[in-house]
Amino acid sequence: MEVWEPGITLINLKTLLLTAFLTCTLLVLKAQNLKKMENNQQDSLAISQGLENYYFKEIYEGDVTVLGSIFNADTLLFGDVKGQPYAKTLDQYLDGVAHRQSPKDSGKPFKGTIISIDVVNSIAVAKVHVKMYEFNYDEFLSFHKINSRWVIVTKMLTDVTE
């Protein structure tokens, strides 16, 4: 004849329930982290494609309409060029691009390189290197995801020796 011992069964049941709860919690947290990593990878890829297909391409070709589309209208640009302070609004920057000979038309070397992209929620920073004319620029581009679209909100640059 089997004897039922309620204290032992209750302890085993509590242990089983606690184990099941912790296992489910860990699985949910892991799934959330995977989702976050996937989102960061998707966002990094979107920023990378924007830099390659719009930013670098249009700095090279000089199409300010397309180049302007990757910027927020209120973007500000800061830095130094040949040791001199550099501060412009987006309109001033695009006007300068429109009125200069494009690297493409000049036949001079041009290369844009993405060094890194860091994404946190709806903000990101990309470090890029741009070689054009006699300049080598290191740039930090701040992005914000607005209406499901990544746009540059701040550009900081400095010319460096190669």
GROMACS .gro file of C-alpha atoms in nm:
model
  162
    1MET     CA    1   0.000   0.000   0.000
    2GLU     CA    2   0.135   0.343  -0.104
    3VAL     CA    3   0.139   0.619   0.155
    4TRP     CA    4   0.085   0.974   0.041
    5GLU     CA    5   0.310   1.232   0.206
    6PRO     CA    6   0.168   1.578   0.132
    7GLY     CA    7   0.475   1.773   0.259
    8ILE     CA    8   0.715   1.606   0.022
    9THR     CA    9   0.480   1.628  -0.276
   10LEU     CA   10   0.416   1.997  -0.211
   11ILE     CA   11   0.790   2.070  -0.193
   12ASN     CA   12   0.851   1.877  -0.516
   13LEU     CA   13   0.563   2.061  -0.684
   14LYS     CA   14   0.701   2.401  -0.571
   15THR     CA   15   1.046   2.308  -0.699
   16LEU     CA   16   0.905   2.193  -1.030
   17LEU     CA   17   0.698   2.511  -1.071
   18LEU     CA   18   0.990   2.735  -0.975
   19THR     CA   19   1.218   2.554  -1.220
   20ALA     CA   20   0.959   2.586  -1.497
   21PHE     CA   21   0.909   2.957  -1.421
   22LEU     CA   22   1.284   3.031  -1.425
   23THR     CA   23   1.333   2.833  -1.746
   24CYS     CA   24   1.051   3.023  -1.920
   25THR     CA   25   1.186   3.356  -1.793
   26LEU     CA   26   1.535   3.278  -1.925
   27LEU     CA   27   1.396   3.174  -2.263
   28VAL     CA   28   1.195   3.496  -2.290
   29LEU     CA   29   1.499   3.708  -2.198
   30LYS     CA   30   1.713   3.522  -2.451
   31ALA     CA   31   1.450   3.578  -2.721
   32GLN     CA   32   1.433   3.949  -2.637
   33ASN     CA   33   1.813   3.979  -2.656
   34LEU     CA   34   1.816   3.797  -2.990
   35LYS     CA   35   1.545   4.032  -3.119
   36LYS     CA   36   1.745   4.333  -2.999
   37MET     CA   37   2.060   4.200  -3.167
   38GLU     CA   38   1.866   4.139  -3.490
   39ASN     CA   39   1.725   4.495  -3.474
   40ASN     CA   40   2.074   4.640  -3.413
   41GLN     CA   41   2.210   4.441  -3.707
   42GLN     CA   42   1.922   4.555  -3.929
   43ASP     CA   43   1.969   4.916  -3.818
   44SER     CA   44   2.346   4.899  -3.870
   45LEU     CA   45   2.289   4.753  -4.215
   46ALA     CA   46   2.038   5.028  -4.302
   47ILE     CA   47   2.285   5.297  -4.191
   48SER     CA   48   2.569   5.129  -4.379
   49GLN     CA   49   2.361   5.112  -4.697
   50GLY     CA   50   2.263   5.479  -4.658
   51LEU     CA   51   2.627   5.577  -4.620
   52GLU     CA   52   2.737   5.373  -4.923
   53ASN     CA   53   2.442   5.446  -5.155
   54TYR     CA   54   2.375   5.810  -5.069
   55TYR     CA   55   2.640   5.975  -4.853
   56PHE     CA   56   2.966   5.858  -5.013
   57LYS     CA   57   2.819   5.825  -5.363
   58GLU     CA   58   2.675   6.176  -5.367
   59ILE     CA   59   2.976   6.343  -5.208
   60TYR     CA   60   3.169   6.184  -5.495
   61GLU     CA   61   2.918   6.272  -5.769
   62GLY     CA   62   2.794   6.603  -5.624
   63ASP     CA   63   2.417   6.550  -5.649
   64VAL     CA   64   2.303   6.771  -5.360
   65THR     CA   65   1.936   6.674  -5.392
   66VAL     CA   66   2.014   6.308  -5.324
   67LEU     CA   67   2.291   6.394  -5.074
   68GLY     CA   68   2.054   6.619  -4.882
   69SER     CA   69   1.801   6.338  -4.849
   70ILE     CA   70   2.014   6.149  -4.596
   71PHE     CA   71   2.032   6.454  -4.367
   72ASN     CA   72   1.773   6.596  -4.130
   73ALA     CA   73   1.684   6.950  -4.245
   74ASP     CA   74   1.825   7.099  -3.922
   75THR     CA   75   2.161   6.918  -3.938
   76LEU     CA   76   2.462   7.116  -3.821
   77LEU     CA   77   2.821   7.049  -3.926
   78PHE     CA   78   3.124   7.122  -3.706
   79GLY     CA   79   3.494   7.052  -3.704
   80ASP     CA   80   3.818   7.187  -3.837
   81VAL     CA   81   3.978   7.187  -4.179
   82LYS     CA   82   4.352   7.258  -4.204
   83GLY     CA   83   4.341   7.374  -3.842
   84GLN     CA   84   4.063   7.626  -3.905
   85PRO     CA   85   3.724   7.600  -3.731
   86TYR     CA   86   3.444   7.469  -3.948
   87ALA     CA   87   3.077   7.535  -3.866
   88LYS     CA   88   2.796   7.525  -4.120
   89THR     CA   89   2.427   7.466  -4.151
   90LEU     CA   90   2.310   7.193  -4.384
   91ASP     CA   91   2.208   7.452  -4.645
   92GLN     CA   92   2.554   7.611  -4.637
   93TYR     CA   93   2.720   7.271  -4.668
   94LEU     CA   94   2.501   7.162  -4.962
   95ASP     CA   95   2.559   7.498  -5.133
   96GLY     CA   96   2.934   7.440  -5.106
   97VAL     CA   97   2.899   7.091  -5.254
   98ALA     CA   98   2.682   7.229  -5.538
   99HIS     CA   99   2.937   7.497  -5.627
  100ARG     CA  100   3.254   7.288  -5.622
  101GLN     CA  101   3.386   7.053  -5.883
  102SER     CA  102   3.286   6.704  -5.778
  103PRO     CA  103   3.562   6.452  -5.710
  104LYS     CA  104   3.411   6.247  -5.996
  105ASP     CA  105   3.447   6.535  -6.244
  106SER     CA  106   3.795   6.624  -6.116
  107GLY     CA  107   3.929   6.275  -6.180
  108LYS     CA  108   4.101   6.285  -5.842
  109PRO     CA  109   4.092   5.988  -5.605
  110PHE     CA  110   3.794   5.943  -5.376
  111LYS     CA  111   3.727   5.678  -5.116
  112GLY     CA  112   3.469   5.657  -4.839
  113THR     CA  113   3.522   5.399  -4.568
  114ILE     CA  114   3.297   5.303  -4.278
  115ILE     CA  115   3.509   5.252  -3.968
  116SER     CA  116   3.232   5.172  -3.719
  117ILE     CA  117   2.861   5.205  -3.651
  118ASP     CA  118   2.716   5.198  -3.300
  119VAL     CA  119   2.338   5.179  -3.258
  120VAL     CA  120   2.143   5.228  -2.935
  121ASN     CA  121   1.765   5.228  -2.973
  122SER     CA  122   1.680   5.514  -3.211
  123ILE     CA  123   2.021   5.683  -3.214
  124ALA     CA  124   2.349   5.587  -3.375
  125VAL     CA  125   2.698   5.715  -3.442
  126ALA     CA  126   2.905   5.623  -3.745
  127LYS     CA  127   3.276   5.689  -3.772
  128VAL     CA  128   3.381   5.719  -4.135
  129HIS     CA  129   3.692   5.815  -4.329
  130VAL     CA  130   3.665   6.015  -4.651
  131LYS     CA  131   3.961   6.068  -4.884
  132MET     CA  132   3.896   6.335  -5.146
  133TYR     CA  133   4.108   6.594  -5.321
  134GLU     CA  134   4.409   6.651  -5.096
  135PHE     CA  135   4.208   6.584  -4.778
  136ASN     CA  136   4.168   6.286  -4.552
  137TYR     CA  137   3.868   6.343  -4.327
  138ASP     CA  138   3.773   6.153  -4.016
  139GLU     CA  139   3.405   6.213  -3.954
  140PHE     CA  140   3.159   6.132  -3.681
  141LEU     CA  141   2.803   6.123  -3.810
  142SER     CA  142   2.519   6.118  -3.557
  143PHE     CA  143   2.200   5.950  -3.674
  144HIS     CA  144   1.846   5.952  -3.543
  145LYS     CA  145   1.572   5.716  -3.658
  146ILE     CA  146   1.278   5.940  -3.744
  147ASN     CA  147   0.960   5.793  -3.895
  148SER     CA  148   1.137   5.456  -3.942
  149ARG     CA  149   1.419   5.621  -4.140
  150TRP     CA  150   1.778   5.685  -4.032
  151VAL     CA  151   1.895   6.044  -4.101
  152ILE     CA  152   2.213   6.232  -4.014
  153VAL     CA  153   2.147   6.495  -3.748
  154THR     CA  154   2.506   6.609  -3.680
  155LYS     CA  155   2.827   6.587  -3.878
  156MET     CA  156   3.165   6.646  -3.715
  157LEU     CA  157   3.482   6.631  -3.920
  158THR     CA  158   3.852   6.695  -3.908
  159ASP     CA  159   4.126   6.650  -4.162
  160VAL     CA  160   4.399   6.409  -4.063
  161THR     CA  161   4.729   6.301  -4.208
  162GLU     CA  162   4.723   5.966  -4.378
   0.00000   0.00000   0.00000
